[in-house]
Coordinates of N, CA and C in Angstrom, one line a residue:
X1 N -3.9 -13.1 19.3 CA -2.7 -12.4 19.7 C -1.5 -13.3 20.0
X2 N -1.8 -14.6 19.8 CA -0.7 -15.5 20.1 C -0.2 -16.2 18.8
X3 N 0.8 -17.0 18.9 CA 1.4 -17.7 17.7 C 0.5 -18.9 17.5
X4 N 0.8 -19.6 16.3 CA 0.0 -20.8 16.0 C 0.1 -21.8 17.2
X5 N 1.2 -21.8 18.0 CA 1.3 -22.7 19.1 C 0.6 -22.2 20.3
X6 N -0.2 -21.0 20.2 CA -0.9 -20.4 21.2 C 0.0 -19.8 22.3
X7 N 1.2 -19.5 22.0 CA 2.1 -18.8 22.9 C 1.9 -17.3 22.6
X8 N 1.6 -16.5 23.6 CA 1.5 -15.1 23.4 C 2.7 -14.4 22.9
X9 N 2.5 -13.5 22.0 CA 3.7 -12.7 21.4 C 4.1 -11.7 22.4
X10 N 5.4 -11.5 22.6 CA 5.9 -10.5 23.6 C 7.1 -9.8 23.0
X11 N 7.3 -8.6 23.4 CA 8.6 -7.9 23.0 C 9.7 -8.3 23.9
X12 N 10.9 -7.7 23.7 CA 12.0 -8.0 24.5 C 11.9 -7.7 26.0
X13 N 10.9 -6.8 26.4 CA 10.7 -6.5 27.7 C 9.5 -7.3 28.4
X14 N 9.0 -8.2 27.6 CA 7.9 -9.0 28.1 C 6.5 -8.4 27.9
X15 N 6.4 -7.3 27.2 CA 5.1 -6.7 27.0 C 4.3 -7.5 25.9
X16 N 3.0 -7.7 26.0 CA 2.3 -8.4 25.0 C 2.2 -7.7 23.7
X17 N 2.1 -8.4 22.6 CA 2.0 -7.9 21.2 C 0.9 -8.5 20.5
X18 N 0.4 -7.8 19.4 CA -0.6 -8.4 18.5 C 0.0 -8.5 17.1
X19 N -0.2 -9.6 16.5 CA 0.2 -9.7 15.1 C -0.7 -8.9 14.2
X20 N -0.1 -8.0 13.4 CA -0.9 -7.2 12.5 C -0.7 -7.7 11.1
X21 N 0.5 -8.1 10.7 CA 0.8 -8.6 9.4 C 1.6 -9.9 9.5
X22 N 1.2 -10.9 8.7 CA 1.9 -12.2 8.7 C 3.2 -12.0 7.9
X23 N 4.1 -13.0 8.0 CA 5.3 -12.9 7.2 C 5.0 -12.8 5.7
X24 N 4.1 -13.6 5.2 CA 3.7 -13.6 3.7 C 3.2 -12.2 3.3
X25 N 2.4 -11.6 4.2 CA 1.8 -10.3 3.9 C 3.0 -9.2 3.8
X26 N 3.9 -9.3 4.8 CA 5.0 -8.3 4.8 C 5.9 -8.5 3.6
X27 N 6.2 -9.8 3.2 CA 7.1 -10.0 2.0 C 6.4 -9.5 0.8
X28 N 5.1 -9.7 0.7 CA 4.3 -9.2 -0.5 C 4.4 -7.7 -0.6
X29 N 4.2 -7.1 0.6 CA 4.3 -5.6 0.6 C 5.6 -5.1 0.2
X30 N 6.7 -5.7 0.7 CA 8.1 -5.2 0.4 C 8.5 -5.4 -1.1
X31 N 8.0 -6.6 -1.6 CA 8.3 -6.8 -3.1 C 7.7 -5.7 -3.9
X32 N 6.4 -5.4 -3.6 CA 5.7 -4.3 -4.3 C 6.4 -3.0 -4.1
X33 N 6.9 -2.7 -2.9 CA 7.5 -1.4 -2.6 C 8.9 -1.3 -3.4
X34 N 9.6 -2.4 -3.4 CA 10.9 -2.4 -4.1 C 10.7 -2.1 -5.6
X35 N 9.7 -2.8 -6.2 CA 9.3 -2.6 -7.6 C 8.9 -1.2 -7.8
X36 N 8.2 -0.6 -6.9 CA 7.7 0.8 -7.0 C 8.9 1.7 -7.1
X37 N 9.9 1.5 -6.3 CA 11.1 2.4 -6.3 C 11.8 2.3 -7.6
X38 N 12.0 1.0 -8.1 CA 12.7 0.8 -9.3 C 11.9 1.5 -10.5
X39 N 10.6 1.3 -10.5 CA 9.8 1.9 -11.5 C 9.8 3.4 -11.5
X40 N 9.8 4.0 -10.3 CA 9.8 5.4 -10.2 C 11.1 6.0 -10.7
X41 N 12.2 5.4 -10.3 CA 13.5 5.9 -10.8 C 13.6 5.7 -12.3
X42 N 13.3 4.6 -12.8 CA 13.4 4.3 -14.3 C 12.4 5.2 -15.0
X43 N 11.2 5.3 -14.5 CA 10.2 6.1 -15.2 C 10.6 7.6 -15.3
X44 N 11.1 8.1 -14.2 CA 11.6 9.5 -14.2 C 12.8 9.7 -15.1
X45 N 13.6 8.7 -15.2 CA 14.8 8.7 -16.1 C 14.4 8.9 -17.6
X46 N 13.2 8.3 -17.9 CA 12.7 8.3 -19.3 C 11.8 9.5 -19.5
X47 N 11.3 10.1 -18.4 CA 10.3 11.1 -18.6 C 10.8 12.5 -19.0
X48 N 12.0 12.9 -18.5 CA 12.5 14.3 -18.8 C 14.0 14.3 -18.8
X49 N 14.6 15.1 -19.7 CA 16.1 15.1 -19.8 C 16.7 15.5 -18.4
X50 N 16.0 16.3 -17.6 CA 16.5 16.7 -16.3 C 16.7 15.6 -15.3
X51 N 16.0 14.5 -15.5 CA 16.1 13.4 -14.6 C 16.7 12.1 -15.4
X52 N 17.2 12.3 -16.6 CA 17.7 11.2 -17.3 C 18.9 10.6 -16.6
X53 N 19.6 11.3 -15.7 CA 20.8 10.8 -15.0 C 20.4 9.6 -14.2
X54 N 19.1 9.5 -13.8 CA 18.7 8.3 -12.9 C 18.8 7.0 -13.6
X55 N 19.0 7.0 -15.0 CA 19.1 5.8 -15.7 C 20.4 5.0 -15.3
X56 N 21.3 5.7 -14.7 CA 22.6 5.1 -14.2 C 22.3 4.0 -13.2
X57 N 21.2 4.1 -12.4 CA 20.9 3.1 -11.4 C 20.5 1.8 -12.0
X58 N 20.1 1.7 -13.3 CA 19.7 0.5 -13.9 C 20.6 0.1 -15.1
X59 N 21.8 0.7 -15.1 CA 22.7 0.3 -16.1 C 22.7 1.1 -17.4
X60 N 22.1 2.2 -17.4 CA 22.1 3.1 -18.5 C 20.7 3.2 -19.2
X61 N 20.6 4.0 -20.2 CA 19.3 4.3 -20.8 C 18.7 3.1 -21.5
X62 N 19.5 2.2 -22.2 CA 18.9 1.1 -22.9 C 18.4 0.1 -21.9
X63 N 19.1 -0.2 -20.8 CA 18.6 -1.2 -19.9 C 17.4 -0.7 -19.1
X64 N 17.4 0.6 -18.9 CA 16.2 1.3 -18.2 C 15.0 1.0 -19.1
X65 N 15.1 1.3 -20.4 CA 13.9 1.1 -21.3 C 13.5 -0.4 -21.3
X66 N 14.5 -1.3 -21.3 CA 14.1 -2.7 -21.3 C 13.5 -3.2 -20.0
X67 N 14.1 -2.8 -18.9 CA 13.7 -3.4 -17.6 C 12.4 -2.7 -17.1
X68 N 12.1 -1.5 -17.4 CA 11.0 -0.8 -16.8 C 9.7 -1.5 -17.0
X69 N 9.3 -1.9 -18.2 CA 8.0 -2.6 -18.3 C 7.9 -4.0 -17.6
X70 N 9.0 -4.7 -17.6 CA 9.0 -6.0 -16.9 C 8.9 -5.8 -15.4
X71 N 9.5 -4.8 -14.8 CA 9.3 -4.5 -13.4 C 7.8 -4.0 -13.2
X72 N 7.3 -3.4 -14.2 CA 5.9 -3.0 -14.1 C 4.9 -4.2 -14.0
X73 N 5.2 -5.2 -14.8 CA 4.4 -6.4 -14.7 C 4.5 -7.1 -13.4
X74 N 5.8 -7.1 -12.9 CA 6.0 -7.7 -11.6 C 5.3 -7.0 -10.5
X75 N 5.4 -5.6 -10.5 CA 4.7 -4.9 -9.5 C 3.2 -5.1 -9.5
X76 N 2.6 -5.1 -10.7 CA 1.2 -5.3 -10.8 C 0.8 -6.6 -10.3
X77 N 1.6 -7.7 -10.6 CA 1.2 -9.0 -10.1 C 1.4 -9.1 -8.5
X78 N 2.4 -8.5 -8.0 CA 2.6 -8.4 -6.5 C 1.5 -7.6 -5.9
X79 N 1.1 -6.5 -6.5 CA 0.1 -5.7 -5.9 C -1.3 -6.4 -6.0
X80 N -1.5 -7.1 -7.0 CA -2.8 -7.9 -7.2 C -2.9 -8.9 -6.0
X81 N -1.8 -9.5 -5.6 CA -1.8 -10.4 -4.4 C -2.2 -9.6 -3.2
X82 N -1.6 -8.4 -3.0 CA -2.0 -7.6 -1.9 C -3.5 -7.3 -1.9
X83 N -4.0 -7.0 -3.0 CA -5.4 -6.7 -3.1 C -6.3 -7.9 -2.7
X84 N -5.9 -9.0 -3.1 CA -6.6 -10.3 -2.7 C -6.5 -10.4 -1.2
X85 N -5.3 -10.2 -0.6 CA -5.1 -10.4 0.8 C -5.9 -9.4 1.7
X86 N -6.0 -8.2 1.2 CA -6.6 -7.1 2.0 C -7.9 -6.6 1.6
X87 N -8.5 -7.1 0.5 CA -9.7 -6.6 0.0 C -10.8 -6.6 1.0
X88 N -11.0 -7.7 1.8 CA -12.1 -7.7 2.7 C -11.9 -6.8 3.9
X89 N -10.7 -6.3 4.1 CA -10.5 -5.4 5.2 C -10.8 -3.9 4.8
X90 N -11.0 -3.7 3.5 CA -11.1 -2.3 3.0 C -12.5 -1.9 2.5
X91 N -13.5 -2.7 2.9 CA -14.9 -2.3 2.6 C -15.2 -1.1 3.4
X92 N -15.9 -0.1 2.8 CA -16.3 1.1 3.5 C -17.5 0.7 4.5
X93 N -17.4 1.2 5.7 CA -18.3 0.9 6.7 C -18.9 2.1 7.3
X94 N -19.9 1.9 8.2 CA -20.5 3.0 9.0 C -19.4 3.7 9.8
X95 N -19.4 5.0 9.6 CA -18.4 5.8 10.4 C -17.2 6.3 9.5
X96 N -17.0 5.6 8.3 CA -15.9 6.0 7.5 C -16.1 7.4 6.8
X97 N -17.4 7.7 6.4 CA -17.7 9.0 5.9 C -17.4 10.1 6.9
X98 N -17.9 9.8 8.1 CA -17.7 10.8 9.2 C -16.2 11.0 9.5
X99 N -15.4 9.9 9.4 CA -14.0 10.0 9.6 C -13.4 11.0 8.6
X100 N -13.8 10.8 7.4 CA -13.3 11.7 6.3 C -13.7 13.2 6.5
X101 N -14.9 13.4 7.1 CA -15.3 14.7 7.3 C -14.6 15.4 8.5
X102 N -14.0 14.6 9.3 CA -13.2 15.1 10.5 C -11.7 15.0 10.2
X103 N -11.3 15.3 9.0 CA -9.9 15.2 8.6 C -9.1 16.2 9.5
X104 N -9.7 17.3 9.9 CA -9.0 18.2 10.8 C -8.6 17.6 12.1
X105 N -9.5 16.8 12.7 CA -9.1 16.1 13.9 C -8.0 15.1 13.6
X106 N -8.0 14.5 12.4 CA -7.0 13.5 12.1 C -5.6 14.2 12.0
X107 N -5.6 15.3 11.3 CA -4.3 16.0 11.2 C -3.8 16.6 12.5
X108 N -4.7 16.9 13.4 CA -4.3 17.5 14.7 C -4.2 16.4 15.8
X109 N -4.3 15.1 15.3 CA -4.1 14.0 16.3 C -5.1 14.0 17.4
X110 N -6.3 14.3 17.1 CA -7.4 14.3 18.1 C -8.2 13.0 17.8
X111 N -7.6 11.8 18.0 CA -8.2 10.6 17.6 C -9.4 10.2 18.5
X112 N -9.4 10.8 19.7 CA -10.5 10.5 20.6 C -11.8 11.0 20.1
X113 N -11.8 12.0 19.2 CA -13.0 12.6 18.6 C -13.5 11.9 17.4
X114 N -12.7 11.0 16.9 CA -13.0 10.3 15.6 C -13.9 9.0 15.8
X115 N -14.6 8.6 14.8 CA -15.4 7.4 14.9 C -14.4 6.2 15.2
X116 N -14.8 5.2 15.9 CA -14.0 4.1 16.2 C -13.5 3.3 15.0
X117 N -12.2 3.2 14.8 CA -11.6 2.6 13.6 C -11.4 1.1 13.7
X118 N -11.7 0.4 12.6 CA -11.4 -1.0 12.5 C -10.0 -1.3 12.1
X119 N -9.7 -2.3 11.3 CA -8.4 -2.6 11.0 C -7.7 -1.5 10.2
X120 N -8.5 -0.8 9.3 CA -8.0 0.3 8.5 C -9.0 1.5 8.6
X121 N -8.4 2.7 8.7 CA -9.3 3.9 8.7 C -9.7 4.2 7.3
X122 N -10.6 5.2 7.2 CA -11.2 5.6 5.9 C -10.1 6.2 4.9
X123 N -9.1 6.9 5.5 CA -8.1 7.4 4.6 C -7.2 6.3 4.0
X124 N -7.0 5.2 4.8 CA -6.2 4.1 4.2 C -7.1 3.4 3.2
X125 N -8.4 3.3 3.3 CA -9.2 2.7 2.4 C -9.3 3.5 1.1
X126 N -9.4 4.8 1.2 CA -9.3 5.6 0.0 C -8.0 5.4 -0.8
X127 N -6.9 5.4 -0.1 CA -5.6 5.1 -0.7 C -5.6 3.8 -1.4
X128 N -6.2 2.8 -0.8 CA -6.3 1.4 -1.3 C -6.9 1.4 -2.7
X129 N -8.1 2.1 -2.8 CA -8.8 2.1 -4.1 C -8.1 3.1 -5.1
X130 N -7.5 4.1 -4.7 CA -6.8 5.0 -5.6 C -5.6 4.2 -6.2
X131 N -4.9 3.4 -5.4 CA -3.8 2.6 -5.9 C -4.3 1.5 -6.9
X132 N -5.5 1.0 -6.6 CA -6.0 0.0 -7.6 C -6.3 0.6 -8.9
X133 N -6.9 1.8 -8.9 CA -7.3 2.5 -10.2 C -6.0 2.9 -10.9
X134 N -5.0 3.4 -10.2 CA -3.8 3.8 -10.8 C -3.0 2.6 -11.4
X135 N -3.0 1.5 -10.6 CA -2.3 0.3 -11.1 C -2.9 -0.2 -12.4
X136 N -4.2 -0.2 -12.5 CA -4.9 -0.7 -13.7 C -4.6 0.3 -14.8
X137 N -4.6 1.6 -14.6 CA -4.3 2.5 -15.6 C -2.9 2.4 -16.1
X138 N -1.9 2.2 -15.2 CA -0.5 2.0 -15.6 C -0.4 0.7 -16.4
X139 N -1.0 -0.4 -16.0 CA -0.9 -1.6 -16.7 C -1.4 -1.5 -18.2
X140 N -2.6 -1.0 -18.3 CA -3.3 -0.9 -19.6 C -2.6 0.0 -20.5
X141 N -2.2 1.2 -20.0 CA -1.5 2.2 -20.8 C -0.1 1.7 -21.1
X142 N 0.5 1.1 -20.2 CA 1.9 0.6 -20.4 C 2.0 -0.5 -21.5
X143 N 1.0 -1.3 -21.6 CA 0.9 -2.3 -22.6 C 0.8 -1.6 -24.0
X144 N 0.0 -0.6 -24.1 CA -0.2 0.1 -25.4 C 1.1 0.8 -25.8
X145 N 1.9 1.3 -24.9 CA 3.1 2.1 -25.3 C 4.4 1.2 -25.2
X146 N 4.2 -0.1 -25.0 CA 5.4 -1.0 -24.9 C 5.8 -1.3 -26.3
X147 N 6.8 -0.5 -26.8 CA 7.2 -0.5 -28.2 C 7.7 -1.8 -28.7
X148 N 8.4 -2.5 -27.9 CA 9.0 -3.8 -28.3 C 7.9 -4.8 -28.7
X149 N 6.8 -4.8 -28.1 CA 5.8 -5.9 -28.3 C 4.4 -5.5 -28.7
X150 N 3.9 -4.3 -28.3 CA 2.5 -4.0 -28.5 C 2.2 -2.7 -29.2
X151 N 3.1 -1.7 -29.1 CA 2.7 -0.4 -29.6 C 2.3 -0.3 -31.1
X152 N 3.0 -1.2 -31.9 CA 2.7 -1.1 -33.3 C 1.3 -1.7 -33.7
X153 N 0.6 -2.3 -32.7 CA -0.8 -2.7 -32.9 C -1.8 -1.6 -32.8
X154 N -1.4 -0.5 -32.3 CA -2.4 0.6 -32.0 C -2.1 1.8 -32.9
X155 N -3.2 2.6 -33.2 CA -3.0 3.9 -33.9 C -2.2 4.8 -33.1
X156 N -1.5 5.7 -33.8 CA -0.6 6.7 -33.1 C -1.3 7.5 -32.1
X157 N -2.6 7.8 -32.4 CA -3.4 8.7 -31.5 C -3.6 7.9 -30.2
X158 N -3.9 6.6 -30.3 CA -4.1 5.8 -29.1 C -2.8 5.7 -28.2
X159 N -1.7 5.5 -28.9 CA -0.4 5.4 -28.2 C -0.1 6.7 -27.5
X160 N -0.4 7.9 -28.1 CA -0.2 9.2 -27.5 C -1.0 9.4 -26.3
X161 N -2.3 9.0 -26.4 CA -3.2 9.1 -25.3 C -2.8 8.2 -24.1
X162 N -2.3 7.0 -24.5 CA -1.9 6.0 -23.5 C -0.6 6.6 -22.7
X163 N 0.3 7.2 -23.5 CA 1.4 7.8 -22.9 C 1.1 8.9 -21.9
X164 N 0.1 9.7 -22.2 CA -0.4 10.7 -21.3 C -1.1 10.1 -20.1
X165 N -1.9 9.1 -20.3 CA -2.6 8.4 -19.2 C -1.5 7.8 -18.3
X166 N -0.5 7.2 -18.9 CA 0.5 6.5 -18.1 C 1.3 7.5 -17.2
X167 N 1.6 8.7 -17.7 CA 2.2 9.7 -16.9 C 1.3 10.3 -15.8
X168 N 0.0 10.4 -16.1 CA -0.9 10.9 -15.1 C -1.0 9.9 -14.0
X169 N -1.2 8.7 -14.3 CA -1.4 7.6 -13.3 C -0.1 7.5 -12.4
X170 N 1.0 7.6 -13.1 CA 2.3 7.6 -12.4 C 2.4 8.7 -11.4
X171 N 2.0 9.9 -11.8 CA 2.1 11.1 -11.0 C 1.2 10.9 -9.7
X172 N 0.0 10.4 -10.0 CA -1.0 10.2 -8.9 C -0.5 9.2 -7.9
X173 N 0.1 8.1 -8.4 CA 0.5 7.0 -7.6 C 1.8 7.4 -6.8
X174 N 2.7 8.2 -7.4 CA 3.8 8.7 -6.6 C 3.4 9.6 -5.5
X175 N 2.5 10.5 -5.8 CA 2.0 11.4 -4.7 C 1.3 10.6 -3.6
X176 N 0.5 9.6 -4.0 CA -0.2 8.7 -3.0 C 0.8 8.0 -2.1
X177 N 1.9 7.5 -2.7 CA 2.8 6.7 -1.9 C 3.6 7.6 -1.0
X178 N 3.9 8.9 -1.5 CA 4.5 9.9 -0.6 C 3.7 10.1 0.7
X179 N 2.3 10.3 0.4 CA 1.4 10.4 1.6 C 1.4 9.2 2.4
X180 N 1.4 8.0 1.8 CA 1.4 6.7 2.5 C 2.7 6.6 3.4
X181 N 3.8 7.0 2.9 CA 5.1 6.9 3.7 C 5.1 8.0 4.8
X182 N 4.6 9.2 4.5 CA 4.5 10.2 5.5 C 3.6 9.8 6.7
X183 N 2.4 9.2 6.3 CA 1.5 8.7 7.4 C 2.1 7.6 8.2
X184 N 2.9 6.8 7.6 CA 3.6 5.7 8.3 C 4.6 6.2 9.3
X185 N 5.3 7.3 8.9 CA 6.3 8.0 9.8 C 5.6 8.8 10.9
X186 N 4.5 9.4 10.5 CA 3.7 10.3 11.4 C 3.1 9.4 12.6
X187 N 2.5 8.3 12.2 CA 1.9 7.4 13.2 C 3.0 6.5 13.7
X188 N 3.6 6.8 14.7 CA 4.7 6.0 15.2 C 4.3 4.6 15.5
X189 N 5.1 3.6 15.0 CA 4.8 2.2 15.1 C 4.2 1.6 13.9
X190 N 3.7 2.4 12.9 CA 3.2 1.8 11.7 C 4.2 1.1 10.8
X191 N 5.3 1.8 10.6 CA 6.4 1.1 9.8 C 6.9 -0.1 10.5
X192 N 7.1 0.0 11.9 CA 7.5 -1.2 12.6 C 6.6 -2.4 12.4
X193 N 5.3 -2.1 12.3 CA 4.3 -3.2 12.1 C 4.5 -3.9 10.8
X194 N 5.0 -3.2 9.8 CA 5.2 -3.8 8.5 C 6.6 -4.4 8.4
X195 N 7.5 -4.1 9.3 CA 8.8 -4.6 9.4 C 8.8 -5.9 10.3
X196 N 8.3 -5.8 11.5 CA 8.3 -6.9 12.5 C 7.0 -7.7 12.4
X197 N 5.9 -7.1 12.0 CA 4.6 -7.8 11.9 C 3.7 -7.6 13.1
X198 N 4.2 -7.0 14.2 CA 3.5 -6.9 15.4 C 3.3 -5.4 15.9
X199 N 2.3 -5.2 16.7 CA 2.1 -3.9 17.3 C 1.8 -4.1 18.8
X200 N 1.9 -3.1 19.6 CA 1.6 -3.2 21.0 C 0.1 -3.1 21.2
X201 N -0.3 -3.5 22.4 CA -1.7 -3.4 22.8 C -2.1 -1.9 22.7
X202 N -1.2 -1.0 23.3 CA -1.5 0.4 23.3 C -1.7 1.0 22.0
X203 N -0.8 0.6 21.0 CA -0.9 1.1 19.7 C -2.2 0.7 19.0
X204 N -2.6 -0.5 19.1 CA -3.8 -1.0 18.5 C -5.0 -0.3 19.2
X205 N -5.0 -0.2 20.5 CA -6.2 0.4 21.2 C -6.3 1.9 20.9
X206 N -5.2 2.6 20.6 CA -5.2 4.0 20.3 C -5.7 4.3 18.9
X207 N -5.0 3.6 17.9 CA -5.2 3.9 16.5 C -6.3 3.1 15.8
X208 N -6.6 1.9 16.3 CA -7.6 1.0 15.7 C -8.4 0.3 16.8
X209 N -9.1 1.0 17.6 CA -9.8 0.4 18.8 C -10.7 -0.7 18.4
X210 N -11.5 -0.5 17.4 CA -12.5 -1.6 17.0 C -11.8 -2.9 16.6
X211 N -10.7 -2.7 15.8 CA -9.9 -3.9 15.4 C -9.3 -4.6 16.6
X212 N -8.8 -3.8 17.6 CA -8.2 -4.3 18.8 C -9.2 -5.2 19.6
X213 N -10.5 -4.7 19.7 CA -11.5 -5.4 20.4 C -11.9 -6.7 19.7
X214 N -11.9 -6.6 18.3 CA -12.2 -7.8 17.5 C -11.2 -8.9 17.7
X215 N -9.9 -8.5 17.7 CA -8.8 -9.4 17.9 C -8.8 -10.0 19.3
X216 N -9.1 -9.1 20.3 CA -9.2 -9.6 21.7 C -10.3 -10.6 21.9
X217 N -11.5 -10.3 21.3 CA -12.6 -11.3 21.4 C -12.3 -12.6 20.8
X218 N -11.7 -12.6 19.6 CA -11.4 -13.8 18.9 C -10.3 -14.6 19.6
X219 N -9.4 -13.9 20.3 CA -8.3 -14.6 21.0 C -8.8 -15.2 22.3
X220 N -9.7 -14.6 23.0 CA -10.2 -15.1 24.2 C -11.5 -15.8 24.1
X221 N -11.9 -16.2 22.9 CA -13.1 -17.0 22.7 C -13.0 -18.3 23.3
X222 N -14.0 -18.8 24.1 CA -13.9 -20.1 24.8 C -13.8 -21.2 23.8
X223 N -13.0 -22.2 24.1 CA -12.9 -23.4 23.2 C -14.0 -24.4 23.5
X224 N -14.3 -25.1 22.5 CA -15.4 -26.2 22.6 C -14.8 -27.4 23.4

């Protein structure tokens, strides 16, 4: 709960804080988020005439078609780093299945009735793996339909299927991120954690009690 110099983290009022995300983790997250926004806008601009006006944000239709796949590669690389950073925190554990069964208590904010949550709850873990599958689908299908470099290597039937898969994965990932953003707004303090990197003791104890206890034990572990 302290800094590398062992000084406890505190807010402007002197209340103790816990570090939830390091500066590198936060930077990694926001690079991925920015790429996602650019890709959503440019992808929608190319998807249907009704949303073609969005191409103006990337300099017009031609630049949109050029930049979209390169931002896709950048987002995949940035997301891959996130996966490496958080993979060991997203293993399914005892209690996660029960947490999912009690989704009604989750929606109605009856957290005291839920299994004790570690660093991430079961819903966050499901989202994590859905994003991994979608990112892989977008990368592989995107390579197949990338006309400038790869599309001519594949039969037209494969290109058409890849275009359909690309659109499907994009739809799923956009819906998933909307849910992710809503959850961040719904659970007050979550977005602040990714902006500032810290959460209060009360927030950690309420939303992630098992993680809070693990951090508390490691912080107060006797020195040799």
